[in-house]
């Protein structure tokens, strides 16, 4: 097979779609072999519960009849709801979206590489394949979460801005209403994840530093902002109506829950957060990413530089406000495709201009082999990590939720920290100790004494949690059920326990 055949766009799209299916399908297969099919985090069941209730009742509620803003990604939940309206298997529909998004993300990456490195367009397919087999991305495709959709919109926004700037540099007169389209895309990203608002800075950065006259800059900025607000204001109203706040409950709850992590020095938080996209092929791409930024400054390509700064700024903001790294840094994953694209584009450019002699060519071949080995090894390790993550959720959260559905009275009031599977399978009244659908607990989310008083006041009947999470809260409670999952203890965790909550 000659590499020239890869230049055919339809052939390339077909190859990328097939490889996406193989990558995701392999992770699902390993998951079924280690335990069973499922999702690697409990939050996926939150989206499924909102989607199912929307399809069946027409209301935006985690608990039927109780509208709430506990979904960080209403746009994603809406896409999932289509599957319930069509009466399709929720697993099939969700994994189908994972495959589609992974494929489209790879295709956009491939065409983005062709745009960034026009003299090496035949390498575009390899950029797409790199994104597919970057293990975080396959993990995200099977996660049941909005991560890949958020990553796709971010990549499209940045490439859109780069293309607009390039057309202006080529002498093509800028249509200011194209900035309106960019604003719409940024506003759309917020419906998927609130942190999409950071993309607006790239458009503003590009316009302010661009070559246009001041009058044109101001009018374009106004149009960009108008498109953004057209999509964003309904989102803010949506949350205000449901929860009395302009941002979803999760925006406040997560920051409150992990506030203790902000006691670490900022440099340490930034290092911990930044390490996530570098775990795997990312570390190999770091020189290319740096070179991409340097070249952007030299050539005064502000959209490219803005995109690179967005990656850095995104990590810096999370290190500042929510420096969590659990679940393989899932909050950071939307930057990975952008980082990979800029990294491989910069690296190809760097190798082309610095390696010309015989030893240089040997080094380049050695680098390609090493990069390929690292990519495949971490993809394999990522498959096992995905399967083990699924095993924990299924054997602890899901199994406990199904036990409650079969054994606990329908009118019971249950307090829990992880409510996703519980809401989907048990359908009981809940007190959410994480604050997603019970925002009243957010002010004292880590204060076990205050939580105890709250549960007593509300008349809780049961508490379901890992005992180590609330050692004081569970110290005097009677155990009525404990899961027998084997995977969580193997991974250093605990088994889920259901306690009878006796009010004083």
Coordinates of C-alpha atoms in Angstrom, one line a residue, residues 264-272:
X264 CA -1.1 22.8 47.7
X265 CA 1.5 25.2 46.2
X266 CA 0.2 26.4 42.8
X267 CA 3.3 25.1 41.0
X268 CA 2.6 21.6 42.3
X269 CA -1.0 21.7 41.3
X270 CA 0.0 22.9 37.8
X271 CA 2.6 20.1 37.5
X272 CA 0.0 17.5 38.6

